[in-house]
Each structure stands twice: as structure tokens, then as C-alpha cells.
PDB file of C-alpha atoms in Angstrom:
ATOM      1  CA  MET A   1     148.661 151.748 107.092  1.00 71.00           C
ATOM      2  CA  LEU A   2     145.808 153.232 105.044  1.00 69.00           C
ATOM      3  CA  LYS A   3     146.860 151.141 102.021  1.00 73.00           C
ATOM      4  CA  TYR A   4     146.763 148.025 104.204  1.00 66.00           C
ATOM      5  CA  VAL A   5     143.231 148.824 105.438  1.00 60.00           C
ATOM      6  CA  ILE A   6     142.021 149.566 101.899  1.00 65.00           C
ATOM      7  CA  CYS A   7     143.572 146.339 100.632  1.00 56.00           C
ATOM      8  CA  ILE A   8     141.843 144.278 103.333  1.00 66.00           C
ATOM      9  CA  PHE A   9     138.557 146.066 102.630  1.00 55.00           C
ATOM     10  CA  LEU A  10     138.835 145.263  98.918  1.00 53.00           C
ATOM     11  CA  VAL A  11     139.655 141.608  99.575  1.00 55.00           C
ATOM     12  CA  PHE A  12     136.618 141.176 101.831  1.00 55.00           C
ATOM     13  CA  SER A  13     134.403 143.114  99.406  1.00 52.00           C
ATOM     14  CA  ILE A  14     135.406 140.913  96.483  1.00 53.00           C
ATOM     15  CA  TYR A  15     135.050 137.773  98.620  1.00 54.00           C
ATOM     16  CA  GLY A  16     131.558 138.879  99.679  1.00 53.00           C
ATOM     17  CA  CYS A  17     130.499 139.511  96.092  1.00 55.00           C
ATOM     18  CA  LEU A  18     131.528 135.992  95.092  1.00 64.00           C
ATOM     19  CA  HIS A  19     128.990 134.492  97.501  1.00 66.00           C
ATOM     20  CA  ARG A  20     125.353 134.493  96.524  1.00 73.00           C
ATOM     21  CA  HIS A  21     122.164 132.862  97.697  1.00 71.00           C
ATOM     22  CA  VAL A  22     120.575 130.576  95.131  1.00 78.00           C
ATOM     23  CA  ASP A  23     117.049 129.147  95.299  1.00 80.00           C
ATOM     24  CA  LYS A  24     116.408 125.903  93.460  1.00 87.00           C
ATOM     25  CA  ILE A  25     113.592 123.469  92.752  1.00 91.00           C
ATOM     26  CA  THR A  26     114.234 119.741  92.466  1.00 94.00           C
ATOM     27  CA  THR A  27     111.427 117.467  91.273  1.00 97.00           C
ATOM     28  CA  PHE A  28     111.191 113.947  92.678  1.00 98.00           C
ATOM     29  CA  SER A  29     109.104 110.964  91.620  1.00 98.00           C
ATOM     30  CA  VAL A  30     108.696 108.494  94.504  1.00 98.00           C
ATOM     31  CA  ASN A  31     107.313 105.076  93.547  1.00 98.00           C
ATOM     32  CA  GLY A  32     106.748 101.749  95.266  1.00 98.00           C
ATOM     33  CA  LYS A  33     104.265  99.337  96.849  1.00 98.00           C
ATOM     34  CA  VAL A  34     103.592  98.848 100.559  1.00 98.00           C
ATOM     35  CA  TYR A  35     102.607  95.488 102.047  1.00 98.00           C
ATOM     36  CA  ASP A  36     101.917  94.104 105.500  1.00 96.00           C
ATOM     37  CA  LYS A  37     104.867  91.832 106.309  1.00 95.00           C
ATOM     38  CA  LYS A  38     102.738  89.174 108.038  1.00 94.00           C
ATOM     39  CA  THR A  39      99.735  88.979 105.701  1.00 95.00           C
ATOM     40  CA  GLY A  40     101.260  90.168 102.433  1.00 97.00           C
ATOM     41  CA  SER A  41      98.230  92.426 101.934  1.00 97.00           C
ATOM     42  CA  PRO A  42      98.646  95.914 100.447  1.00 98.00           C
ATOM     43  CA  VAL A  43      98.604  98.708 103.039  1.00 97.00           C
ATOM     44  CA  SER A  44      96.849 102.008 102.336  1.00 97.00           C
ATOM     45  CA  GLU A  45      97.140 105.394 104.020  1.00 97.00           C
ATOM     46  CA  ILE A  46     100.848 105.027 104.818  1.00 98.00           C
ATOM     47  CA  ILE A  47     102.242 108.555 105.160  1.00 98.00           C
ATOM     48  CA  ILE A  48     105.276 109.253 102.980  1.00 99.00           C
ATOM     49  CA  ASN A  49     107.682 111.875 104.356  1.00 98.00           C
ATOM     50  CA  PHE A  50     110.638 113.561 102.680  1.00 97.00           C
ATOM     51  CA  ILE A  51     113.485 114.596 105.005  1.00 96.00           C
ATOM     52  CA  ASP A  52     116.206 116.931 103.727  1.00 93.00           C
ATOM     53  CA  THR A  53     119.589 115.734 104.997  1.00 92.00           C
ATOM     54  CA  GLY A  54     121.843 117.629 102.586  1.00 88.00           C
ATOM     55  CA  PHE A  55     120.143 120.074 100.191  1.00 85.00           C
ATOM     56  CA  ASP A  56     119.132 123.298 101.919  1.00 80.00           C
ATOM     57  CA  ASP A  57     121.684 125.250 104.028  1.00 73.00           C
ATOM     58  CA  LYS A  58     119.404 125.481 107.055  1.00 71.00           C
ATOM     59  CA  ARG A  59     116.601 122.956 106.608  1.00 69.00           C
ATOM     60  CA  HIS A  60     118.912 119.920 106.417  1.00 65.00           C
ATOM     61  CA  LYS A  61     120.183 120.689 109.928  1.00 71.00           C
ATOM     62  CA  ARG A  62     116.648 120.423 111.363  1.00 78.00           C
ATOM     63  CA  GLN A  63     115.803 117.248 109.438  1.00 80.00           C
ATOM     64  CA  SER A  64     112.073 117.760 109.943  1.00 89.00           C
ATOM     65  CA  PRO A  65     109.754 115.453 107.972  1.00 94.00           C
ATOM     66  CA  LEU A  66     107.734 116.950 105.123  1.00 94.00           C
ATOM     67  CA  ALA A  67     104.602 114.888 104.321  1.00 97.00           C
ATOM     68  CA  ILE A  68     104.472 114.461 100.534  1.00 98.00           C
ATOM     69  CA  GLY A  69     101.665 111.918 100.123  1.00 98.00           C
ATOM     70  CA  LYS A  70     100.156 108.564 101.089  1.00 98.00           C
ATOM     71  CA  SER A  71      99.897 105.065  99.699  1.00 98.00           C
ATOM     72  CA  ASP A  72      96.591 104.407  97.919  1.00 98.00           C
ATOM     73  CA  ASP A  73      94.049 101.601  98.500  1.00 97.00           C
ATOM     74  CA  SER A  74      96.226  99.115  96.602  1.00 98.00           C
ATOM     75  CA  GLY A  75      99.330 100.077  98.624  1.00 98.00           C
ATOM     76  CA  THR A  76     100.802 101.926  95.647  1.00 98.00           C
ATOM     77  CA  ILE A  77     103.036 104.945  96.140  1.00 99.00           C
ATOM     78  CA  ASN A  78     103.179 107.184  93.086  1.00 98.00           C
ATOM     79  CA  ILE A  79     104.128 110.703  94.169  1.00 98.00           C
ATOM     80  CA  ASP A  80     105.622 113.522  92.115  1.00 98.00           C
ATOM     81  CA  PHE A  81     106.574 116.598  94.110  1.00 95.00           C
ATOM     82  CA  GLU A  82     108.727 119.696  93.853  1.00 96.00           C
ATOM     83  CA  PHE A  83     111.203 120.357  96.641  1.00 93.00           C
ATOM     84  CA  TRP A  84     112.138 124.031  96.974  1.00 91.00           C
ATOM     85  CA  TRP A  85     115.507 124.638  98.580  1.00 87.00           C
ATOM     86  CA  GLY A  86     118.222 127.248  98.782  1.00 83.00           C
ATOM     87  CA  ARG A  87     121.814 127.694  99.761  1.00 80.00           C
ATOM     88  CA  THR A  88     124.677 130.136  99.671  1.00 76.00           C
ATOM     89  CA  GLU A  89     127.184 129.392  96.931  1.00 74.00           C
ATOM     90  CA  GLY A  90     130.723 130.643  96.635  1.00 73.00           C
ATOM     91  CA  PRO A  91     134.301 129.631  95.865  1.00 72.00           C
ATOM     92  CA  LEU A  92     135.010 128.383  99.388  1.00 66.00           C
ATOM     93  CA  LYS A  93     131.627 126.745  99.953  1.00 66.00           C
ATOM     94  CA  ASN A  94     131.193 123.010  99.504  1.00 72.00           C
ATOM     95  CA  LYS A  95     128.636 121.857  96.968  1.00 72.00           C
ATOM     96  CA  PRO A  96     125.478 120.422  98.536  1.00 76.00           C
ATOM     97  CA  GLU A  97     125.566 116.711  99.285  1.00 85.00           C
ATOM     98  CA  LYS A  98     122.001 116.411  97.949  1.00 88.00           C
ATOM     99  CA  THR A  99     121.103 113.672 100.400  1.00 93.00           C
ATOM    100  CA  PHE A 100     117.616 112.923 101.674  1.00 95.00           C
ATOM    101  CA  THR A 101     115.543 110.335 103.498  1.00 96.00           C
ATOM    102  CA  VAL A 102     112.167 108.919 102.515  1.00 98.00           C
ATOM    103  CA  GLU A 103     110.224 107.827 105.583  1.00 98.00           C
ATOM    104  CA  LEU A 104     107.098 105.659 105.703  1.00 98.00           C
ATOM    105  CA  GLU A 105     104.970 105.966 108.817  1.00 97.00           C
ATOM    106  CA  ALA A 106     101.564 104.938 110.142  1.00 94.00           C
ATOM    107  CA  ASP A 107     100.030 104.509 113.579  1.00 92.00           C
ATOM    108  CA  ASN A 108      99.845 100.702 113.308  1.00 93.00           C
ATOM    109  CA  TYR A 109     103.253 100.041 111.722  1.00 96.00           C
ATOM    110  CA  GLN A 110     106.903 100.526 112.554  1.00 96.00           C
ATOM    111  CA  THR A 111     108.425 103.504 110.756  1.00 97.00           C
ATOM    112  CA  LYS A 112     110.766 102.629 107.907  1.00 98.00           C
ATOM    113  CA  ARG A 113     113.439 104.956 106.467  1.00 98.00           C
ATOM    114  CA  PHE A 114     115.422 104.886 103.237  1.00 98.00           C
ATOM    115  CA  ASP A 115     118.470 107.124 102.725  1.00 97.00           C
ATOM    116  CA  TYR A 116     119.438 108.399  99.272  1.00 97.00           C
ATOM    117  CA  ARG A 117     121.921 110.614  97.479  1.00 95.00           C
ATOM    118  CA  ALA A 118     120.233 112.411  94.569  1.00 94.00           C
ATOM    119  CA  ASP A 119     123.302 112.201  92.312  1.00 93.00           C
ATOM    120  CA  ASP A 120     123.194 108.382  92.561  1.00 96.00           C
ATOM    121  CA  LEU A 121     119.612 108.154  91.260  1.00 97.00           C
ATOM    122  CA  THR A 122     118.263 108.106  87.707  1.00 97.00           C
ATOM    123  CA  ARG A 123     116.676 111.191  86.142  1.00 96.00           C
ATOM    124  CA  GLU A 124     113.771 110.959  83.717  1.00 96.00           C
ATOM    125  CA  ASN A 125     111.950 113.940  82.209  1.00 95.00           C
ATOM    126  CA  GLY A 126     113.646 116.293  84.669  1.00 94.00           C
ATOM    127  CA  LYS A 127     112.602 114.256  87.724  1.00 97.00           C
ATOM    128  CA  ILE A 128     114.790 112.329  90.131  1.00 97.00           C
ATOM    129  CA  ILE A 129     113.343 108.812  90.268  1.00 98.00           C
ATOM    130  CA  VAL A 130     113.200 107.358  93.795  1.00 98.00           C
ATOM    131  CA  PRO A 131     112.444 103.627  93.375  1.00 98.00           C
ATOM    132  CA  LEU A 132     111.268 102.303  96.726  1.00 98.00           C
ATOM    133  CA  GLY A 133     110.287  98.929  95.257  1.00 98.00           C
ATOM    134  CA  ASN A 134     108.231  96.541  97.385  1.00 98.00           C
ATOM    135  CA  ILE A 135     108.222  97.533 101.047  1.00 98.00           C
ATOM    136  CA  TYR A 136     107.078  95.200 103.804  1.00 98.00           C
ATOM    137  CA  LEU A 137     106.032  96.908 107.032  1.00 97.00           C
ATOM    138  CA  THR A 138     105.906  95.211 110.417  1.00 95.00           C
ATOM    139  CA  SER A 139     102.867  95.788 112.588  1.00 92.00           C
ATOM    140  CA  LYS A 140     103.672  97.519 115.885  1.00 88.00           C
ATOM    141  CA  SER A 141     101.691  94.836 117.732  1.00 82.00           C
ATOM    142  CA  LEU A 142     104.003  92.135 116.318  1.00 62.00           C
ATOM    143  CA  ALA A 143     107.133  94.070 117.217  1.00 54.00           C
ATOM    144  CA  GLU A 144     106.260  94.396 120.894  1.00 52.00           C
TER     145      GLU A 144
END
């Protein structure tokens, strides 16, 4: 019986040692232009949010928006930011999905969301390039 208990203890000890918490930093470069859908004019001060949907062990479950910047006076989005995340790694743990959402929001416009998987995007100079392209936002007054 004692050998059985010791064996189980050793198995769980070894299993526990194989799991470790790892902190990581991923750098993103988010680029695009924002326009008013009706007028075609550039829109400034649009808040750009990053939402973790598959990086961090705990944060991705909350999916709370992290404001990373705004569009400038010409509607241009050109944001480089570092996303700090962590997770427990081990032989029986799945690798992170590395999914995220970029959200554009403003008081006068309908919120727009874009879902991505980091492994599907291009990397340049150590940054994951998030090409939003030209985005046309609908005014909330037109949507009602």
C-alpha cells in the first residue's frame, strides 16, 4: 500500500513540475482608415479597442475591451502596442488559440468589430500586422 501511495505521489509531483506559468509579450501594429459611410469623410477620435478572445488564460474569458488608441484627424489608425499576457503551459494543456477582436467605437457611430487569429496574420519586424483597411462607420442617427 505504501508503494502505491508513493507511486501516486511521484506521478502527481512529476506532472505538476511539467506545468509552468509563462508570461509573454506580443506586439501588434493596427492600421487602417475610418470614414463616415454616408458622407465619405474621414472620422477622427474613433476609439480602438483590443479584446483578448484566446491569448491569456484568464483575461480571454472576461473579454473586456482594452483601449489602445484613436483615429487621428484624417481618420487614420496607426497604432503599435504591446499586449502582455500569460498562461499555464504543460503537456496536457492546449496551445493558446491566439484569437482577438479589434473594436471601433464612438458615441455617434455604431460599434464595429473585426475578429482575428494571430497565426493567420503577417509578421513584420517582430510585430503582428493587423490590416483593418478602409472602414465605413454608420451614424447611430441613420441606424435608428
